[in-house]
Amino acid sequence: MQGKVISFDHHVGLGIIECLGEEIPFHCINIADGTRNIEVGANVTFEKFNHPRGREEAKNIIKF
């Protein structure tokens, strides 16, 4: 899937990707390049997965 990072808190490591009007949360450990940091406004590709806590999140997040 493709989307745009609309928020990211560097201190907590949590962010949100907007994709087709849906907001998908993510944690910094799911950024594929291993940096654990991403800029707000970055265009990304990602996969959705069901987090053990019962919500969908983004993983394998790659800037393009």
JSON list of N, CA, C and O in Angstrom, two decimals:
[
{"chain": "A", "resi": 1, "resn": "MET", "atom": "N", "xyz": [0.83, -1.17, 0.00]},
{"chain": "A", "resi": 1, "resn": "MET", "atom": "CA", "xyz": [0.00, 0.00, 0.00]},
{"chain": "A", "resi": 1, "resn": "MET", "atom": "C", "xyz": [0.89, 1.24, 0.00]},
{"chain": "A", "resi": 1, "resn": "MET", "atom": "O", "xyz": [2.05, 1.16, 0.36]},
{"chain": "A", "resi": 2, "resn": "GLN", "atom": "N", "xyz": [0.31, 2.38, -0.39]},
{"chain": "A", "resi": 2, "resn": "GLN", "atom": "CA", "xyz": [1.03, 3.64, -0.38]},
{"chain": "A", "resi": 2, "resn": "GLN", "atom": "C", "xyz": [0.27, 4.65, 0.46]},
{"chain": "A", "resi": 2, "resn": "GLN", "atom": "O", "xyz": [-0.95, 4.64, 0.51]},
{"chain": "A", "resi": 3, "resn": "GLY", "atom": "N", "xyz": [1.02, 5.53, 1.13]},
{"chain": "A", "resi": 3, "resn": "GLY", "atom": "CA", "xyz": [0.41, 6.57, 1.94]},
{"chain": "A", "resi": 3, "resn": "GLY", "atom": "C", "xyz": [1.40, 7.64, 2.28]},
{"chain": "A", "resi": 3, "resn": "GLY", "atom": "O", "xyz": [2.51, 7.68, 1.75]},
{"chain": "A", "resi": 4, "resn": "LYS", "atom": "N", "xyz": [1.00, 8.52, 3.22]},
{"chain": "A", "resi": 4, "resn": "LYS", "atom": "CA", "xyz": [1.84, 9.64, 3.64]},
{"chain": "A", "resi": 4, "resn": "LYS", "atom": "C", "xyz": [1.84, 9.69, 5.16]},
{"chain": "A", "resi": 4, "resn": "LYS", "atom": "O", "xyz": [0.80, 9.55, 5.80]},
{"chain": "A", "resi": 5, "resn": "VAL", "atom": "N", "xyz": [3.02, 9.91, 5.73]},
{"chain": "A", "resi": 5, "resn": "VAL", "atom": "CA", "xyz": [3.15, 10.06, 7.18]},
{"chain": "A", "resi": 5, "resn": "VAL", "atom": "C", "xyz": [2.54, 11.41, 7.55]},
{"chain": "A", "resi": 5, "resn": "VAL", "atom": "O", "xyz": [2.98, 12.45, 7.07]},
{"chain": "A", "resi": 6, "resn": "ILE", "atom": "N", "xyz": [1.50, 11.38, 8.40]},
{"chain": "A", "resi": 6, "resn": "ILE", "atom": "CA", "xyz": [0.85, 12.63, 8.79]},
{"chain": "A", "resi": 6, "resn": "ILE", "atom": "C", "xyz": [1.21, 13.05, 10.21]},
{"chain": "A", "resi": 6, "resn": "ILE", "atom": "O", "xyz": [0.96, 14.20, 10.58]},
{"chain": "A", "resi": 7, "resn": "SER", "atom": "N", "xyz": [1.78, 12.15, 10.99]},
{"chain": "A", "resi": 7, "resn": "SER", "atom": "CA", "xyz": [2.30, 12.53, 12.31]},
{"chain": "A", "resi": 7, "resn": "SER", "atom": "C", "xyz": [3.33, 11.51, 12.74]},
{"chain": "A", "resi": 7, "resn": "SER", "atom": "O", "xyz": [3.27, 10.34, 12.36]},
{"chain": "A", "resi": 8, "resn": "PHE", "atom": "N", "xyz": [4.29, 11.99, 13.53]},
{"chain": "A", "resi": 8, "resn": "PHE", "atom": "CA", "xyz": [5.29, 11.10, 14.11]},
{"chain": "A", "resi": 8, "resn": "PHE", "atom": "C", "xyz": [5.90, 11.77, 15.32]},
{"chain": "A", "resi": 8, "resn": "PHE", "atom": "O", "xyz": [6.39, 12.89, 15.25]},
{"chain": "A", "resi": 9, "resn": "ASP", "atom": "N", "xyz": [5.86, 11.10, 16.47]},
{"chain": "A", "resi": 9, "resn": "ASP", "atom": "CA", "xyz": [6.45, 11.58, 17.71]},
{"chain": "A", "resi": 9, "resn": "ASP", "atom": "C", "xyz": [7.78, 10.85, 17.91]},
{"chain": "A", "resi": 9, "resn": "ASP", "atom": "O", "xyz": [7.79, 9.67, 18.23]},
{"chain": "A", "resi": 10, "resn": "HIS", "atom": "N", "xyz": [8.88, 11.57, 17.72]},
{"chain": "A", "resi": 10, "resn": "HIS", "atom": "CA", "xyz": [10.22, 10.97, 17.82]},
{"chain": "A", "resi": 10, "resn": "HIS", "atom": "C", "xyz": [10.51, 10.42, 19.21]},
{"chain": "A", "resi": 10, "resn": "HIS", "atom": "O", "xyz": [11.20, 9.41, 19.34]},
{"chain": "A", "resi": 11, "resn": "HIS", "atom": "N", "xyz": [10.00, 11.08, 20.24]},
{"chain": "A", "resi": 11, "resn": "HIS", "atom": "CA", "xyz": [10.30, 10.65, 21.62]},
{"chain": "A", "resi": 11, "resn": "HIS", "atom": "C", "xyz": [9.59, 9.35, 21.99]},
{"chain": "A", "resi": 11, "resn": "HIS", "atom": "O", "xyz": [10.15, 8.52, 22.69]},
{"chain": "A", "resi": 12, "resn": "VAL", "atom": "N", "xyz": [8.37, 9.18, 21.50]},
{"chain": "A", "resi": 12, "resn": "VAL", "atom": "CA", "xyz": [7.58, 7.99, 21.82]},
{"chain": "A", "resi": 12, "resn": "VAL", "atom": "C", "xyz": [7.76, 6.90, 20.76]},
{"chain": "A", "resi": 12, "resn": "VAL", "atom": "O", "xyz": [7.63, 5.72, 21.04]},
{"chain": "A", "resi": 13, "resn": "GLY", "atom": "N", "xyz": [8.07, 7.32, 19.52]},
{"chain": "A", "resi": 13, "resn": "GLY", "atom": "CA", "xyz": [8.26, 6.36, 18.44]},
{"chain": "A", "resi": 13, "resn": "GLY", "atom": "C", "xyz": [6.97, 5.93, 17.75]},
{"chain": "A", "resi": 13, "resn": "GLY", "atom": "O", "xyz": [6.95, 4.91, 17.07]},
{"chain": "A", "resi": 14, "resn": "LEU", "atom": "N", "xyz": [5.91, 6.71, 17.93]},
{"chain": "A", "resi": 14, "resn": "LEU", "atom": "CA", "xyz": [4.62, 6.37, 17.32]},
{"chain": "A", "resi": 14, "resn": "LEU", "atom": "C", "xyz": [4.24, 7.38, 16.25]},
{"chain": "A", "resi": 14, "resn": "LEU", "atom": "O", "xyz": [4.50, 8.58, 16.40]},
{"chain": "A", "resi": 15, "resn": "GLY", "atom": "N", "xyz": [3.58, 6.89, 15.20]},
{"chain": "A", "resi": 15, "resn": "GLY", "atom": "CA", "xyz": [3.15, 7.77, 14.13]},
{"chain": "A", "resi": 15, "resn": "GLY", "atom": "C", "xyz": [1.89, 7.26, 13.47]},
{"chain": "A", "resi": 15, "resn": "GLY", "atom": "O", "xyz": [1.35, 6.21, 13.82]},
{"chain": "A", "resi": 16, "resn": "ILE", "atom": "N", "xyz": [1.43, 8.05, 12.48]},
{"chain": "A", "resi": 16, "resn": "ILE", "atom": "CA", "xyz": [0.23, 7.70, 11.72]},
{"chain": "A", "resi": 16, "resn": "ILE", "atom": "C", "xyz": [0.50, 7.92, 10.24]},
{"chain": "A", "resi": 16, "resn": "ILE", "atom": "O", "xyz": [1.07, 8.94, 9.84]},
{"chain": "A", "resi": 17, "resn": "ILE", "atom": "N", "xyz": [0.05, 6.96, 9.44]},
{"chain": "A", "resi": 17, "resn": "ILE", "atom": "CA", "xyz": [0.10, 7.05, 7.98]},
{"chain": "A", "resi": 17, "resn": "ILE", "atom": "C", "xyz": [-1.33, 7.23, 7.49]},
{"chain": "A", "resi": 17, "resn": "ILE", "atom": "O", "xyz": [-2.23, 6.51, 7.93]},
{"chain": "A", "resi": 18, "resn": "GLU", "atom": "N", "xyz": [-1.53, 8.17, 6.56]},
{"chain": "A", "resi": 18, "resn": "GLU", "atom": "CA", "xyz": [-2.83, 8.33, 5.93]},
{"chain": "A", "resi": 18, "resn": "GLU", "atom": "C", "xyz": [-2.80, 7.62, 4.58]},
{"chain": "A", "resi": 18, "resn": "GLU", "atom": "O", "xyz": [-1.88, 7.81, 3.79]},
{"chain": "A", "resi": 19, "resn": "CYS", "atom": "N", "xyz": [-3.82, 6.79, 4.34]},
{"chain": "A", "resi": 19, "resn": "CYS", "atom": "CA", "xyz": [-3.91, 6.03, 3.09]},
{"chain": "A", "resi": 19, "resn": "CYS", "atom": "C", "xyz": [-5.39, 5.93, 2.71]},
{"chain": "A", "resi": 19, "resn": "CYS", "atom": "O", "xyz": [-6.18, 5.33, 3.45]},
{"chain": "A", "resi": 20, "resn": "LEU", "atom": "N", "xyz": [-5.73, 6.53, 1.59]},
{"chain": "A", "resi": 20, "resn": "LEU", "atom": "CA", "xyz": [-7.11, 6.47, 1.08]},
{"chain": "A", "resi": 20, "resn": "LEU", "atom": "C", "xyz": [-8.13, 6.90, 2.13]},
{"chain": "A", "resi": 20, "resn": "LEU", "atom": "O", "xyz": [-9.17, 6.28, 2.31]},
{"chain": "A", "resi": 21, "resn": "GLY", "atom": "N", "xyz": [-7.80, 7.97, 2.86]},
{"chain": "A", "resi": 21, "resn": "GLY", "atom": "CA", "xyz": [-8.70, 8.50, 3.87]},
{"chain": "A", "resi": 21, "resn": "GLY", "atom": "C", "xyz": [-8.70, 7.77, 5.20]},
{"chain": "A", "resi": 21, "resn": "GLY", "atom": "O", "xyz": [-9.38, 8.16, 6.13]},
{"chain": "A", "resi": 22, "resn": "GLU", "atom": "N", "xyz": [-7.91, 6.71, 5.30]},
{"chain": "A", "resi": 22, "resn": "GLU", "atom": "CA", "xyz": [-7.82, 5.94, 6.54]},
{"chain": "A", "resi": 22, "resn": "GLU", "atom": "C", "xyz": [-6.52, 6.31, 7.26]},
{"chain": "A", "resi": 22, "resn": "GLU", "atom": "O", "xyz": [-5.49, 6.53, 6.62]},
{"chain": "A", "resi": 23, "resn": "GLU", "atom": "N", "xyz": [-6.56, 6.36, 8.59]},
{"chain": "A", "resi": 23, "resn": "GLU", "atom": "CA", "xyz": [-5.37, 6.63, 9.39]},
{"chain": "A", "resi": 23, "resn": "GLU", "atom": "C", "xyz": [-4.89, 5.33, 10.02]},
{"chain": "A", "resi": 23, "resn": "GLU", "atom": "O", "xyz": [-5.63, 4.69, 10.76]},
{"chain": "A", "resi": 24, "resn": "ILE", "atom": "N", "xyz": [-3.65, 4.94, 9.68]},
{"chain": "A", "resi": 24, "resn": "ILE", "atom": "CA", "xyz": [-3.08, 3.68, 10.14]},
{"chain": "A", "resi": 24, "resn": "ILE", "atom": "C", "xyz": [-1.90, 3.98, 11.05]},
{"chain": "A", "resi": 24, "resn": "ILE", "atom": "O", "xyz": [-0.92, 4.59, 10.63]},
{"chain": "A", "resi": 25, "resn": "PRO", "atom": "N", "xyz": [-1.96, 3.56, 12.31]},
{"chain": "A", "resi": 25, "resn": "PRO", "atom": "CA", "xyz": [-0.86, 3.82, 13.25]},
{"chain": "A", "resi": 25, "resn": "PRO", "atom": "C", "xyz": [0.34, 2.91, 12.97]},
{"chain": "A", "resi": 25, "resn": "PRO", "atom": "O", "xyz": [0.21, 1.85, 12.35]},
{"chain": "A", "resi": 26, "resn": "PHE", "atom": "N", "xyz": [1.51, 3.35, 13.44]},
{"chain": "A", "resi": 26, "resn": "PHE", "atom": "CA", "xyz": [2.72, 2.52, 13.33]},
{"chain": "A", "resi": 26, "resn": "PHE", "atom": "C", "xyz": [3.66, 2.85, 14.47]},
{"chain": "A", "resi": 26, "resn": "PHE", "atom": "O", "xyz": [3.58, 3.89, 15.10]},
{"chain": "A", "resi": 27, "resn": "HIS", "atom": "N", "xyz": [4.57, 1.92, 14.73]},
{"chain": "A", "resi": 27, "resn": "HIS", "atom": "CA", "xyz": [5.63, 2.10, 15.71]},
{"chain": "A", "resi": 27, "resn": "HIS", "atom": "C", "xyz": [6.95, 2.17, 14.95]},
{"chain": "A", "resi": 27, "resn": "HIS", "atom": "O", "xyz": [7.12, 1.53, 13.91]},
{"chain": "A", "resi": 28, "resn": "CYS", "atom": "N", "xyz": [7.90, 2.91, 15.47]},
{"chain": "A", "resi": 28, "resn": "CYS", "atom": "CA", "xyz": [9.17, 3.14, 14.77]},
{"chain": "A", "resi": 28, "resn": "CYS", "atom": "C", "xyz": [9.95, 1.86, 14.46]},
{"chain": "A", "resi": 28, "resn": "CYS", "atom": "O", "xyz": [10.74, 1.83, 13.52]},
{"chain": "A", "resi": 29, "resn": "ILE", "atom": "N", "xyz": [9.73, 0.78, 15.20]},
{"chain": "A", "resi": 29, "resn": "ILE", "atom": "CA", "xyz": [10.45, -0.47, 14.90]},
{"chain": "A", "resi": 29, "resn": "ILE", "atom": "C", "xyz": [10.00, -1.07, 13.57]},
{"chain": "A", "resi": 29, "resn": "ILE", "atom": "O", "xyz": [10.67, -1.94, 13.04]},
{"chain": "A", "resi": 30, "resn": "ASN", "atom": "N", "xyz": [8.89, -0.56, 13.01]},
{"chain": "A", "resi": 30, "resn": "ASN", "atom": "CA", "xyz": [8.40, -1.06, 11.74]},
{"chain": "A", "resi": 30, "resn": "ASN", "atom": "C", "xyz": [8.86, -0.25, 10.54]},
{"chain": "A", "resi": 30, "resn": "ASN", "atom": "O", "xyz": [8.40, -0.46, 9.42]},
{"chain": "A", "resi": 31, "resn": "ILE", "atom": "N", "xyz": [9.81, 0.68, 10.75]},
{"chain": "A", "resi": 31, "resn": "ILE", "atom": "CA", "xyz": [10.42, 1.42, 9.64]},
{"chain": "A", "resi": 31, "resn": "ILE", "atom": "C", "xyz": [11.52, 0.53, 9.08]},
{"chain": "A", "resi": 31, "resn": "ILE", "atom": "O", "xyz": [12.45, 0.15, 9.80]},
{"chain": "A", "resi": 32, "resn": "ALA", "atom": "N", "xyz": [11.42, 0.18, 7.81]},
{"chain": "A", "resi": 32, "resn": "ALA", "atom": "CA", "xyz": [12.27, -0.85, 7.22]},
{"chain": "A", "resi": 32, "resn": "ALA", "atom": "C", "xyz": [13.76, -0.53, 7.20]},
{"chain": "A", "resi": 32, "resn": "ALA", "atom": "O", "xyz": [14.58, -1.44, 7.27]},
{"chain": "A", "resi": 33, "resn": "ASP", "atom": "N", "xyz": [14.14, 0.75, 7.11]},
{"chain": "A", "resi": 33, "resn": "ASP", "atom": "CA", "xyz": [15.58, 1.05, 7.00]},
{"chain": "A", "resi": 33, "resn": "ASP", "atom": "C", "xyz": [16.32, 0.99, 8.33]},
{"chain": "A", "resi": 33, "resn": "ASP", "atom": "O", "xyz": [17.52, 1.17, 8.39]},
{"chain": "A", "resi": 34, "resn": "GLY", "atom": "N", "xyz": [15.59, 0.73, 9.43]},
{"chain": "A", "resi": 34, "resn": "GLY", "atom": "CA", "xyz": [16.22, 0.56, 10.73]},
{"chain": "A", "resi": 34, "resn": "GLY", "atom": "C", "xyz": [16.55, 1.85, 11.46]},
{"chain": "A", "resi": 34, "resn": "GLY", "atom": "O", "xyz": [17.09, 1.81, 12.56]},
{"chain": "A", "resi": 35, "resn": "THR", "atom": "N", "xyz": [16.23, 3.01, 10.89]},
{"chain": "A", "resi": 35, "resn": "THR", "atom": "CA", "xyz": [16.59, 4.28, 11.52]},
{"chain": "A", "resi": 35, "resn": "THR", "atom": "C", "xyz": [15.72, 4.65, 12.70]},
{"chain": "A", "resi": 35, "resn": "THR", "atom": "O", "xyz": [16.12, 5.44, 13.54]},
{"chain": "A", "resi": 36, "resn": "ARG", "atom": "N", "xyz": [14.50, 4.11, 12.76]},
{"chain": "A", "resi": 36, "resn": "ARG", "atom": "CA", "xyz": [13.52, 4.44, 13.80]},
{"chain": "A", "resi": 36, "resn": "ARG", "atom": "C", "xyz": [13.14, 5.91, 13.79]},
{"chain": "A", "resi": 36, "resn": "ARG", "atom": "O", "xyz": [12.75, 6.48, 14.80]},
{"chain": "A", "resi": 37, "resn": "ASN", "atom": "N", "xyz": [13.28, 6.55, 12.63]},
{"chain": "A", "resi": 37, "resn": "ASN", "atom": "CA", "xyz": [12.92, 7.95, 12.49]},
{"chain": "A", "resi": 37, "resn": "ASN", "atom": "C", "xyz": [12.39, 8.17, 11.08]},
{"chain": "A", "resi": 37, "resn": "ASN", "atom": "O", "xyz": [12.93, 7.61, 10.12]},
{"chain": "A", "resi": 38, "resn": "ILE", "atom": "N", "xyz": [11.34, 8.99, 10.94]},
{"chain": "A", "resi": 38, "resn": "ILE", "atom": "CA", "xyz": [10.78, 9.30, 9.62]},
{"chain": "A", "resi": 38, "resn": "ILE", "atom": "C", "xyz": [10.16, 10.69, 9.69]},
{"chain": "A", "resi": 38, "resn": "ILE", "atom": "O", "xyz": [9.67, 11.11, 10.74]},
{"chain": "A", "resi": 39, "resn": "GLU", "atom": "N", "xyz": [10.21, 11.40, 8.59]},
{"chain": "A", "resi": 39, "resn": "GLU", "atom": "CA", "xyz": [9.72, 12.77, 8.55]},
{"chain": "A", "resi": 39, "resn": "GLU", "atom": "C", "xyz": [8.22, 12.80, 8.28]},
{"chain": "A", "resi": 39, "resn": "GLU", "atom": "O", "xyz": [7.71, 12.03, 7.48]},
{"chain": "A", "resi": 40, "resn": "VAL", "atom": "N", "xyz": [7.53, 13.74, 8.94]},
{"chain": "A", "resi": 40, "resn": "VAL", "atom": "CA", "xyz": [6.13, 14.00, 8.61]},
{"chain": "A", "resi": 40, "resn": "VAL", "atom": "C", "xyz": [6.08, 14.51, 7.17]},
{"chain": "A", "resi": 40, "resn": "VAL", "atom": "O", "xyz": [6.91, 15.32, 6.77]},
{"chain": "A", "resi": 41, "resn": "GLY", "atom": "N", "xyz": [5.16, 14.00, 6.39]},
{"chain": "A", "resi": 41, "resn": "GLY", "atom": "CA", "xyz": [5.04, 14.36, 4.98]},
{"chain": "A", "resi": 41, "resn": "GLY", "atom": "C", "xyz": [5.70, 13.38, 4.04]},
{"chain": "A", "resi": 41, "resn": "GLY", "atom": "O", "xyz": [5.54, 13.48, 2.83]},
{"chain": "A", "resi": 42, "resn": "ALA", "atom": "N", "xyz": [6.46, 12.42, 4.58]},
{"chain": "A", "resi": 42, "resn": "ALA", "atom": "CA", "xyz": [7.14, 11.43, 3.74]},
{"chain": "A", "resi": 42, "resn": "ALA", "atom": "C", "xyz": [6.12, 10.51, 3.07]},
{"chain": "A", "resi": 42, "resn": "ALA", "atom": "O", "xyz": [5.18, 10.04, 3.70]},
{"chain": "A", "resi": 43, "resn": "ASN", "atom": "N", "xyz": [6.31, 10.28, 1.77]},
{"chain": "A", "resi": 43, "resn": "ASN", "atom": "CA", "xyz": [5.51, 9.29, 1.05]},
{"chain": "A", "resi": 43, "resn": "ASN", "atom": "C", "xyz": [6.12, 7.92, 1.31]},
{"chain": "A", "resi": 43, "resn": "ASN", "atom": "O", "xyz": [7.35, 7.77, 1.22]},
{"chain": "A", "resi": 44, "resn": "VAL", "atom": "N", "xyz": [5.28, 6.95, 1.62]},
{"chain": "A", "resi": 44, "resn": "VAL", "atom": "CA", "xyz": [5.77, 5.63, 2.02]},
{"chain": "A", "resi": 44, "resn": "VAL", "atom": "C", "xyz": [4.96, 4.52, 1.38]},
{"chain": "A", "resi": 44, "resn": "VAL", "atom": "O", "xyz": [3.82, 4.71, 0.98]},
{"chain": "A", "resi": 45, "resn": "THR", "atom": "N", "xyz": [5.59, 3.35, 1.30]},
{"chain": "A", "resi": 45, "resn": "THR", "atom": "CA", "xyz": [4.87, 2.12, 1.04]},
{"chain": "A", "resi": 45, "resn": "THR", "atom": "C", "xyz": [4.90, 1.33, 2.34]},
{"chain": "A", "resi": 45, "resn": "THR", "atom": "O", "xyz": [5.80, 1.50, 3.16]},
{"chain": "A", "resi": 46, "resn": "PHE", "atom": "N", "xyz": [3.90, 0.46, 2.53]},
{"chain": "A", "resi": 46, "resn": "PHE", "atom": "CA", "xyz": [3.82, -0.29, 3.77]},
{"chain": "A", "resi": 46, "resn": "PHE", "atom": "C", "xyz": [2.86, -1.46, 3.59]},
{"chain": "A", "resi": 46, "resn": "PHE", "atom": "O", "xyz": [2.16, -1.57, 2.60]},
{"chain": "A", "resi": 47, "resn": "GLU", "atom": "N", "xyz": [2.85, -2.32, 4.60]},
{"chain": "A", "resi": 47, "resn": "GLU", "atom": "CA", "xyz": [1.90, -3.43, 4.68]},
{"chain": "A", "resi": 47, "resn": "GLU", "atom": "C", "xyz": [1.10, -3.24, 5.96]},
{"chain": "A", "resi": 47, "resn": "GLU", "atom": "O", "xyz": [1.61, -2.71, 6.94]},
{"chain": "A", "resi": 48, "resn": "LYS", "atom": "N", "xyz": [-0.14, -3.69, 5.95]},
{"chain": "A", "resi": 48, "resn": "LYS", "atom": "CA", "xyz": [-0.95, -3.68, 7.17]},
{"chain": "A", "resi": 48, "resn": "LYS", "atom": "C", "xyz": [-0.84, -5.04, 7.85]},
{"chain": "A", "resi": 48, "resn": "LYS", "atom": "O", "xyz": [-0.70, -6.05, 7.19]},
{"chain": "A", "resi": 49, "resn": "PHE", "atom": "N", "xyz": [-0.91, -5.04, 9.18]},
{"chain": "A", "resi": 49, "resn": "PHE", "atom": "CA", "xyz": [-0.97, -6.30, 9.92]},
{"chain": "A", "resi": 49, "resn": "PHE", "atom": "C", "xyz": [-1.85, -6.10, 11.14]},
{"chain": "A", "resi": 49, "resn": "PHE", "atom": "O", "xyz": [-2.08, -4.97, 11.58]},
{"chain": "A", "resi": 50, "resn": "ASN", "atom": "N", "xyz": [-2.35, -7.18, 11.67]},
{"chain": "A", "resi": 50, "resn": "ASN", "atom": "CA", "xyz": [-3.16, -7.13, 12.89]},
{"chain": "A", "resi": 50, "resn": "ASN", "atom": "C", "xyz": [-2.26, -7.24, 14.10]},
{"chain": "A", "resi": 50, "resn": "ASN", "atom": "O", "xyz": [-1.64, -8.28, 14.34]},
{"chain": "A", "resi": 51, "resn": "HIS", "atom": "N", "xyz": [-2.17, -6.16, 14.85]},
{"chain": "A", "resi": 51, "resn": "HIS", "atom": "CA", "xyz": [-1.35, -6.10, 16.05]},
{"chain": "A", "resi": 51, "resn": "HIS", "atom": "C", "xyz": [-1.98, -6.99, 17.12]},
{"chain": "A", "resi": 51, "resn": "HIS", "atom": "O", "xyz": [-3.21, -7.09, 17.20]},
{"chain": "A", "resi": 52, "resn": "PRO", "atom": "N", "xyz": [-1.18, -7.63, 17.96]},
{"chain": "A", "resi": 52, "resn": "PRO", "atom": "CA", "xyz": [-1.73, -8.48, 19.02]},
{"chain": "A", "resi": 52, "resn": "PRO", "atom": "C", "xyz": [-2.71, -7.75, 19.96]},
{"chain": "A", "resi": 52, "resn": "PRO", "atom": "O", "xyz": [-3.52, -8.39, 20.61]},
{"chain": "A", "resi": 53, "resn": "ARG", "atom": "N", "xyz": [-2.63, -6.44, 20.02]},
{"chain": "A", "resi": 53, "resn": "ARG", "atom": "CA", "xyz": [-3.55, -5.68, 20.87]},
{"chain": "A", "resi": 53, "resn": "ARG", "atom": "C", "xyz": [-4.88, -5.41, 20.19]},
{"chain": "A", "resi": 53, "resn": "ARG", "atom": "O", "xyz": [-5.70, -4.63, 20.70]},
{"chain": "A", "resi": 54, "resn": "GLY", "atom": "N", "xyz": [-5.11, -6.00, 19.01]},
{"chain": "A", "resi": 54, "resn": "GLY", "atom": "CA", "xyz": [-6.42, -5.94, 18.38]},
{"chain": "A", "resi": 54, "resn": "GLY", "atom": "C", "xyz": [-6.66, -4.80, 17.42]},
{"chain": "A", "resi": 54, "resn": "GLY", "atom": "O", "xyz": [-7.80, -4.48, 17.12]},
{"chain": "A", "resi": 55, "resn": "ARG", "atom": "N", "xyz": [-5.62, -4.19, 16.90]},
{"chain": "A", "resi": 55, "resn": "ARG", "atom": "CA", "xyz": [-5.82, -3.12, 15.91]},
{"chain": "A", "resi": 55, "resn": "ARG", "atom": "C", "xyz": [-4.92, -3.35, 14.71]},
{"chain": "A", "resi": 55, "resn": "ARG", "atom": "O", "xyz": [-3.92, -4.06, 14.81]},
{"chain": "A", "resi": 56, "resn": "GLU", "atom": "N", "xyz": [-5.27, -2.74, 13.58]},
{"chain": "A", "resi": 56, "resn": "GLU", "atom": "CA", "xyz": [-4.40, -2.82, 12.41]},
{"chain": "A", "resi": 56, "resn": "GLU", "atom": "C", "xyz": [-3.31, -1.77, 12.55]},
{"chain": "A", "resi": 56, "resn": "GLU", "atom": "O", "xyz": [-3.57, -0.65, 12.98]},
{"chain": "A", "resi": 57, "resn": "GLU", "atom": "N", "xyz": [-2.10, -2.14, 12.17]},
{"chain": "A", "resi": 57, "resn": "GLU", "atom": "CA", "xyz": [-0.97, -1.21, 12.15]},
{"chain": "A", "resi": 57, "resn": "GLU", "atom": "C", "xyz": [-0.20, -1.40, 10.86]},
{"chain": "A", "resi": 57, "resn": "GLU", "atom": "O", "xyz": [-0.39, -2.38, 10.14]},
{"chain": "A", "resi": 58, "resn": "ALA", "atom": "N", "xyz": [0.70, -0.46, 10.60]},
{"chain": "A", "resi": 58, "resn": "ALA", "atom": "CA", "xyz": [1.56, -0.54, 9.41]},
{"chain": "A", "resi": 58, "resn": "ALA", "atom": "C", "xyz": [2.90, -1.15, 9.79]},
{"chain": "A", "resi": 58, "resn": "ALA", "atom": "O", "xyz": [3.41, -0.96, 10.89]},
{"chain": "A", "resi": 59, "resn": "LYS", "atom": "N", "xyz": [3.46, -1.93, 8.86]},
{"chain": "A", "resi": 59, "resn": "LYS", "atom": "CA", "xyz": [4.80, -2.51, 9.05]},
{"chain": "A", "resi": 59, "resn": "LYS", "atom": "C", "xyz": [5.53, -2.43, 7.73]},
{"chain": "A", "resi": 59, "resn": "LYS", "atom": "O", "xyz": [4.94, -2.12, 6.69]},
{"chain": "A", "resi": 60, "resn": "ASN", "atom": "N", "xyz": [6.82, -2.74, 7.74]},
{"chain": "A", "resi": 60, "resn": "ASN", "atom": "CA", "xyz": [7.67, -2.71, 6.55]},
{"chain": "A", "resi": 60, "resn": "ASN", "atom": "C", "xyz": [7.50, -1.38, 5.83]},
{"chain": "A", "resi": 60, "resn": "ASN", "atom": "O", "xyz": [7.28, -1.32, 4.62]},
{"chain": "A", "resi": 61, "resn": "ILE", "atom": "N", "xyz": [7.66, -0.28, 6.56]},
{"chain": "A", "resi": 61, "resn": "ILE", "atom": "CA", "xyz": [7.45, 1.07, 6.05]},
{"chain": "A", "resi": 61, "resn": "ILE", "atom": "C", "xyz": [8.71, 1.53, 5.32]},
{"chain": "A", "resi": 61, "resn": "ILE", "atom": "O", "xyz": [9.80, 1.53, 5.89]},
{"chain": "A", "resi": 62, "resn": "ILE", "atom": "N", "xyz": [8.54, 1.90, 4.05]},
{"chain": "A", "resi": 62, "resn": "ILE", "atom": "CA", "xyz": [9.67, 2.29, 3.19]},
{"chain": "A", "resi": 62, "resn": "ILE", "atom": "C", "xyz": [9.37, 3.64, 2.57]},
{"chain": "A", "resi": 62, "resn": "ILE", "atom": "O", "xyz": [8.34, 3.81, 1.91]},
{"chain": "A", "resi": 63, "resn": "LYS", "atom": "N", "xyz": [10.29, 4.63, 2.74]},
{"chain": "A", "resi": 63, "resn": "LYS", "atom": "CA", "xyz": [10.13, 5.93, 2.08]},
{"chain": "A", "resi": 63, "resn": "LYS", "atom": "C", "xyz": [10.43, 5.78, 0.61]},
{"chain": "A", "resi": 63, "resn": "LYS", "atom": "O", "xyz": [11.30, 5.02, 0.21]},
{"chain": "A", "resi": 64, "resn": "PHE", "atom": "N", "xyz": [9.70, 6.57, -0.21]},
{"chain": "A", "resi": 64, "resn": "PHE", "atom": "CA", "xyz": [10.02, 6.59, -1.66]},
{"chain": "A", "resi": 64, "resn": "PHE", "atom": "C", "xyz": [9.97, 8.01, -2.19]},
{"chain": "A", "resi": 64, "resn": "PHE", "atom": "O", "xyz": [9.51, 8.90, -1.53]}
]
